[in-house]
CSV table of C-alpha atoms in Angstrom, one decimal:
chain,number,residue,atom,x,y,z
A,16,MET,CA,35.3,15.1,-45.7
A,17,SER,CA,36.6,15.0,-49.3
A,18,TYR,CA,39.9,14.0,-50.6
A,19,SER,CA,41.7,15.1,-53.8
A,20,VAL,CA,45.0,14.5,-55.4
A,21,THR,CA,46.9,16.1,-58.2
A,22,LEU,CA,49.1,13.8,-60.2
A,23,SER,CA,52.0,15.6,-62.0
A,24,SER,CA,52.3,14.7,-65.6
A,25,ILE,CA,54.7,12.0,-66.5
A,26,PRO,CA,57.2,13.4,-69.0
A,27,CYS,CA,58.1,11.6,-72.2
A,28,HIS,CA,61.5,10.0,-72.5
A,29,PRO,CA,63.4,8.1,-75.1
A,30,LEU,CA,63.0,4.4,-75.2
A,31,SER,CA,66.4,4.0,-73.5
A,32,THR,CA,64.9,5.4,-70.4
A,33,GLY,CA,61.7,3.2,-70.5
A,34,TYR,CA,62.5,1.5,-67.2
A,35,SER,CA,62.6,4.9,-65.5
A,36,VAL,CA,59.3,5.9,-67.0
A,37,PHE,CA,57.7,2.6,-66.0
A,38,LYS,CA,59.1,3.1,-62.4
A,39,ARG,CA,57.7,6.6,-62.1
A,40,GLY,CA,54.3,5.5,-63.5
A,41,ALA,CA,54.1,2.6,-61.1
A,42,HIS,CA,54.8,4.8,-58.2
A,43,ALA,CA,52.1,7.2,-59.3
A,44,ILE,CA,49.6,4.3,-59.8
A,45,LEU,CA,50.5,2.9,-56.4
A,46,SER,CA,50.0,6.2,-54.7
A,47,LEU,CA,46.6,6.5,-56.3
A,48,LEU,CA,45.6,3.0,-55.2
A,49,LEU,CA,46.7,3.7,-51.7
A,50,LEU,CA,44.6,6.9,-51.7
A,51,VAL,CA,41.6,5.0,-52.9
A,52,LEU,CA,42.0,2.3,-50.2
A,53,PHE,CA,42.4,5.0,-47.6
A,54,VAL,CA,39.2,6.8,-48.7
A,55,GLY,CA,37.4,3.5,-48.9
A,56,SER,CA,38.5,2.4,-45.5
A,57,HIS,CA,37.5,5.8,-44.1
A,58,SER,CA,34.0,5.5,-45.7
A,59,ALA,CA,33.6,2.0,-44.1
A,60,CYS,CA,34.6,3.3,-40.7
A,61,ALA,CA,32.2,6.1,-41.2
A,62,ARG,CA,29.3,3.7,-41.5
A,63,PRO,CA,26.8,3.9,-38.6
A,64,SER,CA,27.3,0.4,-37.4
A,65,ALA,CA,31.1,0.9,-37.2
A,66,GLN,CA,30.6,3.7,-34.7
A,67,LEU,CA,28.4,1.8,-32.3
A,68,SER,CA,29.0,2.4,-28.6
A,69,ASP,CA,30.6,-0.4,-26.5
A,70,THR,CA,27.2,-1.4,-25.1
A,71,ALA,CA,25.6,-1.6,-28.5
A,72,LYS,CA,28.5,-3.7,-29.8
A,73,ILE,CA,28.1,-6.1,-26.9
A,74,ALA,CA,24.4,-6.4,-27.6
A,75,LEU,CA,25.0,-7.0,-31.3
A,76,ASP,CA,27.7,-9.6,-30.6
A,77,SER,CA,25.3,-11.4,-28.3
A,78,LEU,CA,22.7,-11.5,-31.1
A,79,HIS,CA,25.3,-12.8,-33.4
A,80,ARG,CA,25.7,-15.9,-31.2
A,81,CYS,CA,21.9,-16.7,-31.4
A,82,SER,CA,21.0,-19.5,-33.6
A,83,TYR,CA,17.3,-18.7,-33.9
A,84,MET,CA,15.0,-15.6,-33.8
A,85,ALA,CA,12.8,-15.5,-30.6
A,86,LEU,CA,9.4,-14.2,-31.5
A,87,SER,CA,7.9,-14.6,-28.0
A,88,ARG,CA,9.6,-13.8,-24.7
A,89,GLY,CA,9.0,-17.3,-23.3
A,90,ILE,CA,10.8,-20.1,-25.1
A,91,GLY,CA,10.5,-23.8,-24.7
A,92,VAL,CA,8.0,-26.0,-22.8
A,93,ALA,CA,8.8,-24.2,-19.6
A,94,GLY,CA,8.6,-20.8,-21.1
A,95,THR,CA,12.1,-19.7,-20.2
A,96,PRO,CA,12.5,-16.0,-20.8
A,97,SER,CA,14.6,-15.3,-23.9
A,98,LYS,CA,17.7,-13.1,-23.4
A,99,GLN,CA,17.3,-11.8,-26.9
A,100,PHE,CA,14.8,-9.3,-25.7
A,101,VAL,CA,17.4,-8.0,-23.2
A,102,TYR,CA,20.0,-7.7,-26.0
A,103,ALA,CA,17.4,-6.0,-28.3
A,104,ASN,CA,16.5,-3.5,-25.6
A,105,GLN,CA,20.2,-2.6,-25.2
A,106,LEU,CA,20.5,-2.2,-28.9
A,107,SER,CA,17.4,0.0,-29.0
A,108,ARG,CA,18.7,2.4,-26.3
A,109,HIS,CA,22.2,2.7,-27.5
A,110,THR,CA,21.8,3.1,-31.3
A,111,THR,CA,20.5,5.7,-33.7
A,112,THR,CA,17.9,4.8,-36.2
A,113,ASP,CA,20.5,5.2,-39.0
A,114,GLN,CA,22.6,2.6,-37.2
A,115,LEU,CA,19.7,0.3,-36.9
A,116,VAL,CA,18.9,0.6,-40.6
A,117,ASP,CA,22.5,-0.2,-41.4
A,118,ILE,CA,22.4,-3.3,-39.2
A,119,ALA,CA,19.1,-4.4,-40.7
A,120,ASN,CA,20.3,-4.1,-44.2
A,121,THR,CA,23.9,-5.3,-44.0
A,122,ASP,CA,24.7,-7.2,-40.9
A,123,THR,CA,26.2,-10.7,-41.4
A,124,SER,CA,23.7,-12.2,-38.9
A,125,HIS,CA,20.1,-12.6,-40.1
A,126,ILE,CA,19.0,-12.8,-36.5
A,127,ALA,CA,20.6,-9.4,-35.7
A,128,ARG,CA,19.1,-8.0,-38.9
A,129,LEU,CA,15.6,-9.1,-37.9
A,130,TRP,CA,16.0,-7.6,-34.4
A,131,ALA,CA,17.2,-4.3,-35.8
A,132,PHE,CA,14.1,-4.2,-38.1
A,133,ARG,CA,11.9,-5.1,-35.1
A,134,VAL,CA,13.3,-2.3,-33.1
A,135,LEU,CA,12.8,0.1,-36.0
A,136,LEU,CA,9.2,-0.9,-36.1
A,137,TYR,CA,8.7,-0.3,-32.4
A,138,LYS,CA,10.3,3.1,-32.8
A,139,GLY,CA,7.8,3.8,-35.6
A,140,ASP,CA,10.6,4.8,-37.9
A,141,ASN,CA,9.6,5.3,-41.6
A,142,GLN,CA,12.9,3.8,-42.7
A,143,ALA,CA,11.4,0.4,-41.7
A,144,LEU,CA,9.6,0.4,-45.0
A,145,ASP,CA,12.8,0.5,-47.1
A,146,VAL,CA,14.3,-2.1,-44.9
A,147,LEU,CA,11.4,-4.5,-45.5
A,148,ARG,CA,11.5,-3.7,-49.2
A,149,GLN,CA,15.2,-4.7,-49.4
A,150,ALA,CA,14.5,-7.8,-47.3
A,151,PHE,CA,12.2,-9.2,-50.1
A,152,SER,CA,15.3,-10.2,-52.2
A,153,ASP,CA,16.8,-12.4,-49.5
A,154,THR,CA,15.6,-16.0,-49.3
A,155,THR,CA,18.1,-17.3,-46.8
A,156,HIS,CA,16.3,-19.5,-44.3
A,157,VAL,CA,16.1,-18.4,-40.7
A,158,ASP,CA,15.1,-20.4,-37.6
A,159,PHE,CA,12.2,-19.2,-35.4
A,160,MET,CA,11.1,-20.1,-31.9
A,161,SER,CA,7.8,-19.1,-30.4
A,162,GLY,CA,6.9,-20.7,-27.1
A,163,CYS,CA,7.7,-24.3,-27.6
A,164,SER,CA,7.3,-24.3,-31.4
A,165,GLY,CA,10.2,-24.1,-33.8
A,166,TYR,CA,10.3,-23.7,-37.5
A,167,ASP,CA,12.2,-22.0,-40.3
A,168,GLU,CA,11.3,-19.5,-42.9
A,169,PRO,CA,13.0,-17.6,-45.8
A,170,TYR,CA,14.3,-14.3,-44.6
A,171,ASN,CA,11.8,-12.2,-46.7
A,172,ARG,CA,8.9,-14.0,-45.1
A,173,ALA,CA,10.6,-13.9,-41.7
A,174,ALA,CA,10.7,-10.1,-41.8
A,175,ILE,CA,6.9,-10.1,-42.6
A,176,ILE,CA,6.2,-12.5,-39.8
A,177,VAL,CA,8.1,-10.3,-37.3
A,178,TYR,CA,6.0,-7.3,-38.4
A,179,GLY,CA,2.7,-9.3,-38.3
A,180,TYR,CA,3.5,-10.8,-34.9
A,181,ASP,CA,3.9,-7.4,-33.2
A,182,SER,CA,1.4,-5.6,-35.3
A,183,SER,CA,-1.2,-4.9,-32.6
A,184,LEU,CA,1.5,-3.5,-30.3
A,185,LEU,CA,3.2,-1.2,-32.7
A,186,LYS,CA,2.5,2.5,-32.5
A,187,LEU,CA,2.8,3.2,-36.2
A,188,SER,CA,1.5,6.2,-38.1
A,189,GLU,CA,-1.5,5.3,-40.3
A,190,SER,CA,0.5,6.2,-43.4
A,191,LEU,CA,3.4,3.9,-42.4
A,192,ARG,CA,1.2,1.0,-41.5
A,193,ASN,CA,-0.7,1.3,-44.8
A,194,ALA,CA,2.5,1.5,-46.7
A,195,LEU,CA,3.9,-1.6,-45.0
A,196,ASP,CA,0.7,-3.5,-45.6
A,197,SER,CA,0.5,-2.4,-49.2
A,198,LEU,CA,4.1,-3.4,-49.8
A,199,ILE,CA,3.4,-6.9,-48.5
A,200,PHE,CA,0.2,-7.2,-50.4
A,201,PHE,CA,1.4,-6.0,-53.8
A,202,ASP,CA,5.1,-6.7,-53.8
A,203,TYR,CA,5.3,-10.0,-51.9
A,204,SER,CA,1.9,-11.8,-51.7
A,205,LYS,CA,0.5,-10.9,-55.1
A,206,PRO,CA,3.5,-12.2,-57.1
A,207,GLN,CA,3.2,-15.5,-55.2
A,208,GLY,CA,-0.5,-15.8,-55.9
A,209,PHE,CA,-1.4,-15.1,-52.2
A,210,ALA,CA,-0.6,-18.8,-51.5
A,211,ASP,CA,1.5,-18.0,-48.5
A,212,GLY,CA,-1.3,-17.7,-45.9
A,213,LEU,CA,-0.4,-14.1,-45.1
A,214,VAL,CA,-3.7,-13.0,-46.7
A,215,ILE,CA,-5.5,-14.0,-43.5
A,216,ASP,CA,-3.9,-11.0,-41.7
A,217,PHE,CA,-4.8,-8.3,-44.3
A,218,LYS,CA,-7.4,-5.7,-43.5
A,219,PRO,CA,-10.1,-5.1,-46.1
A,220,ASN,CA,-8.4,-2.1,-47.6
A,221,LYS,CA,-10.5,-0.7,-50.5
A,222,THR,CA,-7.3,-0.5,-52.7
A,223,TYR,CA,-6.9,-4.3,-52.5
A,224,TYR,CA,-10.5,-5.1,-53.5
A,225,PRO,CA,-10.1,-5.1,-57.3
A,226,THR,CA,-7.1,-7.4,-57.0
A,227,VAL,CA,-8.9,-9.7,-54.6
A,228,VAL,CA,-11.9,-10.0,-56.9
A,229,GLU,CA,-9.7,-10.5,-59.9
A,230,GLN,CA,-7.9,-13.4,-58.2
A,231,ALA,CA,-11.2,-14.9,-57.0
A,232,ASP,CA,-12.6,-14.8,-60.5
A,233,LYS,CA,-9.5,-16.7,-61.6
A,234,GLY,CA,-10.4,-19.4,-59.1
A,235,ASN,CA,-7.7,-18.5,-56.5
A,236,ASP,CA,-9.2,-19.7,-53.3
A,237,ALA,CA,-6.2,-18.4,-51.3
A,238,VAL,CA,-7.9,-15.0,-51.2
A,239,LEU,CA,-11.1,-16.4,-49.5
A,240,PRO,CA,-10.2,-15.0,-46.0
A,241,LEU,CA,-9.7,-11.5,-47.3
A,242,LEU,CA,-12.7,-11.5,-49.7
A,243,ALA,CA,-15.0,-12.5,-46.9
A,244,LYS,CA,-13.8,-9.5,-44.8
A,245,TYR,CA,-15.4,-7.1,-47.2
A,246,LYS,CA,-18.8,-8.7,-46.5
A,247,ASN,CA,-20.1,-7.5,-49.9
A,248,PRO,CA,-23.5,-9.2,-50.6
A,249,ASN,CA,-22.5,-9.2,-54.3
A,250,ASP,CA,-19.6,-11.6,-53.4
A,251,ARG,CA,-21.8,-14.4,-52.0
A,252,GLU,CA,-21.9,-16.4,-55.2
A,253,ARG,CA,-18.2,-15.7,-55.8
A,254,ILE,CA,-17.3,-17.0,-52.3
A,255,ASN,CA,-19.5,-20.1,-52.6
A,256,ARG,CA,-17.8,-20.9,-55.9
A,257,LEU,CA,-14.4,-20.8,-54.3
A,258,LEU,CA,-15.6,-22.7,-51.2
A,259,LYS,CA,-16.9,-25.5,-53.4
A,260,ALA,CA,-13.6,-25.7,-55.3
A,261,ASN,CA,-11.7,-25.6,-52.0
A,262,MET,CA,-13.8,-28.4,-50.5
A,263,LYS,CA,-13.5,-30.6,-53.6
A,264,ARG,CA,-9.7,-30.3,-53.5
A,265,GLU,CA,-9.1,-30.5,-49.7
A,266,GLY,CA,-11.9,-33.0,-48.9
A,267,THR,CA,-12.2,-31.4,-45.5
A,268,VAL,CA,-11.9,-28.1,-43.6
A,269,SER,CA,-9.0,-25.8,-44.8
A,270,ASP,CA,-7.5,-22.8,-43.1
A,271,ALA,CA,-8.7,-20.5,-45.9
A,272,GLY,CA,-12.2,-21.9,-45.9
A,273,CYS,CA,-12.6,-21.8,-42.1
A,274,GLU,CA,-11.2,-18.3,-41.8
A,275,ALA,CA,-13.5,-17.0,-44.5
A,276,VAL,CA,-16.7,-18.6,-43.1
A,277,THR,CA,-16.0,-17.7,-39.5
A,278,THR,CA,-15.2,-14.1,-40.6
A,279,TRP,CA,-18.5,-13.8,-42.4
A,280,ASN,CA,-20.9,-16.5,-41.1
A,281,ASP,CA,-23.5,-15.7,-43.7
A,282,PRO,CA,-26.3,-18.3,-43.9
A,283,SER,CA,-25.4,-19.0,-47.5
A,284,PHE,CA,-22.1,-20.5,-46.3
A,285,GLU,CA,-23.5,-22.8,-43.7
A,286,TRP,CA,-23.4,-25.8,-46.1
A,287,TYR,CA,-19.6,-25.5,-46.1
A,288,ALA,CA,-19.4,-25.5,-42.3
A,289,LYS,CA,-21.6,-28.5,-42.0
A,290,SER,CA,-19.8,-30.5,-44.8
A,291,ALA,CA,-16.3,-29.6,-43.5
A,292,CYS,CA,-17.1,-30.5,-39.9
A,293,HIS,CA,-18.6,-33.9,-40.9
A,294,ALA,CA,-15.7,-34.6,-43.1
A,295,ALA,CA,-13.2,-33.8,-40.4
A,296,LEU,CA,-14.8,-35.9,-37.8
A,297,SER,CA,-15.0,-38.9,-40.2
A,298,GLU,CA,-11.2,-39.1,-40.3
A,299,GLN,CA,-9.3,-41.4,-38.1
A,300,ASP,CA,-7.6,-39.7,-35.2
A,301,ALA,CA,-9.4,-36.5,-36.1
A,302,TYR,CA,-8.3,-33.2,-34.5
A,303,VAL,CA,-11.3,-31.0,-33.7
A,304,GLY,CA,-9.5,-27.7,-33.0
A,305,ASP,CA,-9.9,-26.6,-36.6
A,306,ILE,CA,-13.7,-27.2,-36.8
A,307,LEU,CA,-14.8,-25.8,-33.4
A,308,PRO,CA,-14.9,-22.2,-34.8
A,309,LEU,CA,-17.2,-23.5,-37.6
A,310,LEU,CA,-19.6,-25.1,-35.1
A,311,TRP,CA,-19.7,-22.0,-33.0
A,312,ALA,CA,-20.4,-19.8,-36.1
A,313,TYR,CA,-23.7,-21.7,-36.9
A,314,PRO,CA,-25.7,-22.5,-33.8
A,315,SER,CA,-28.2,-25.1,-35.1
A,316,PRO,CA,-29.3,-28.7,-34.5
A,317,TRP,CA,-26.5,-30.2,-36.5
A,318,SER,CA,-23.8,-28.2,-34.8
A,319,LEU,CA,-25.3,-28.9,-31.4
A,320,GLN,CA,-25.3,-32.6,-32.2
A,321,LEU,CA,-21.6,-32.6,-33.2
A,322,PHE,CA,-20.7,-30.6,-30.1
A,323,GLN,CA,-22.5,-33.2,-27.9
A,324,LYS,CA,-20.6,-36.0,-29.7
A,325,LEU,CA,-17.3,-34.3,-28.9
A,326,LEU,CA,-18.2,-33.7,-25.3
A,327,SER,CA,-19.5,-37.1,-24.5
A,328,PRO,CA,-17.6,-39.3,-21.9
A,329,THR,CA,-16.8,-41.8,-24.7
A,330,ALA,CA,-15.2,-39.2,-26.9
A,331,ASP,CA,-11.4,-38.9,-27.4
A,332,SER,CA,-10.2,-37.3,-24.2
A,333,PHE,CA,-7.9,-34.8,-25.9
A,334,ASN,CA,-10.6,-33.6,-28.3
A,335,ARG,CA,-13.1,-33.5,-25.4
A,336,GLU,CA,-10.7,-31.3,-23.3
A,337,THR,CA,-10.1,-29.1,-26.4
A,338,ALA,CA,-13.9,-28.6,-26.9
A,339,ILE,CA,-14.4,-27.7,-23.2
A,340,GLU,CA,-11.6,-25.2,-23.2
A,341,PHE,CA,-13.0,-23.7,-26.5
A,342,LEU,CA,-16.4,-23.2,-24.9
A,343,SER,CA,-14.8,-21.7,-21.8
A,344,GLN,CA,-12.8,-19.2,-23.9
A,345,GLN,CA,-15.7,-18.2,-26.1
A,346,ALA,CA,-17.9,-17.6,-23.1
A,347,LYS,CA,-15.3,-15.1,-21.8
A,348,ALA,CA,-15.3,-13.1,-25.1
A,349,HIS,CA,-18.8,-13.5,-26.5
A,350,PRO,CA,-22.4,-14.0,-25.5
A,351,ILE,CA,-23.2,-17.7,-25.5
A,352,PRO,CA,-25.8,-18.6,-28.2
A,353,PRO,CA,-28.9,-20.1,-26.6
A,354,THR,CA,-28.4,-23.3,-28.6
A,355,PHE,CA,-25.1,-23.9,-26.8
A,356,ARG,CA,-26.1,-22.6,-23.4
A,357,PRO,CA,-26.9,-26.2,-22.0
A,358,LEU,CA,-23.5,-27.4,-23.2
A,359,TYR,CA,-21.7,-24.6,-21.4
A,360,GLU,CA,-23.7,-25.1,-18.2
A,361,ARG,CA,-23.1,-28.8,-18.1
A,362,TYR,CA,-19.5,-29.2,-19.3
A,363,VAL,CA,-17.9,-25.9,-18.3
A,364,ARG,CA,-19.8,-24.5,-15.3
A,365,GLY,CA,-20.5,-28.0,-14.0
A,366,ARG,CA,-16.8,-28.5,-13.5
A,367,ARG,CA,-16.4,-25.6,-11.2
C-alpha cells in the first residue's frame, strides 16, 4: 500500500501577516510529520515478526526469558530435557521463513535469534546464508549449555557453532552447505588467521587448498588439521615443518597436532605422536584423554608400552578408566590392531 499527499502552496503575505504565515506553515509541516509517522508505524506493523500468531508469540516470549542457548536436549549433570526445544518447535510450526529471518536478524534476544537461525537451517532455507553473514558483525557474548558444560562465545562464533553442532543432521542442499562452509572459511576464519579452532571441522574442499597451503607456508600451524585431510604426499614435509614448530611452542600434544596426525597417520608423522605422548605423560597430574588417539594411530612397541603403563593397577584410577573406556569404544567402531588385541582381551573383555 502506498501513501501520497499534496501540500497546497503557501501564499506570500506581507511581513505584517508573518505570524499567520508561520502558523500555516507549522500546520503543514505537522501534517507531513504525522503522515510520515503513520507510514513508518504501518511499515513496522507490516514486519513479519509483528504479525506472529499467538502461539508463535508465546514461544518467542519463552525464548526471551532464557538466559543461555541450549545446544543439547539434555542440560545439567542429570541431563534434564531443555524446554527450549519445545519452544523452538512451536516457533518452527507457526512461523513463515520470512518471519524467522526477521527474528534471526533483528530480535532483541540473542537466544531467540540463534533459535530462529537454527530452525531456518533445519528447514534448509537458503536465507540462512544471509542471516549467518549478517551475524558476523555481532560480537555480543552469548552463554551456551551443552550437557553439563557451560561457556560463552561472541554471537558471530555462536551462530557458527550452532550450524556446526547440527551439521550432520541438517538436510541442506549441496549448494547451500558449500556456501555456508565457504562463508565461514573465507569471511570468518581466514581474517582471524584460522586461530579459532573451527578449521578442524572443515572438509578438504579443493577451493580451500591454495589458501591452506599459503597459510602453512607462512608458518600458521592452525591449519594443520585441514591440511592433513587432503593427504597430499607433497605436503609431508610441509606438515612436519608445522608439527615441529607446534611441538616446540606447546611442549606437548596440541589439539591441532593431534587432529592432524590422527587424521593422516602417515609413518612420517610417528615421531610427533611418540614425542607428544611422552611429553604429556611426564607432566604431573597428566590427563591421558588427549593422547589416546595418538597411541591408537600408531600400533607399535612404544605405544603398547605406554598403553600398558596407563592400564596397570598402579596407574591413576581416572586415567586407567579413561583408557579402558577408550579401548572399548574403539573396538566397537574399528578392527582392533593385533598389537593392542592382548590389552583389549585383558582389560576390556576380562571385565565382562
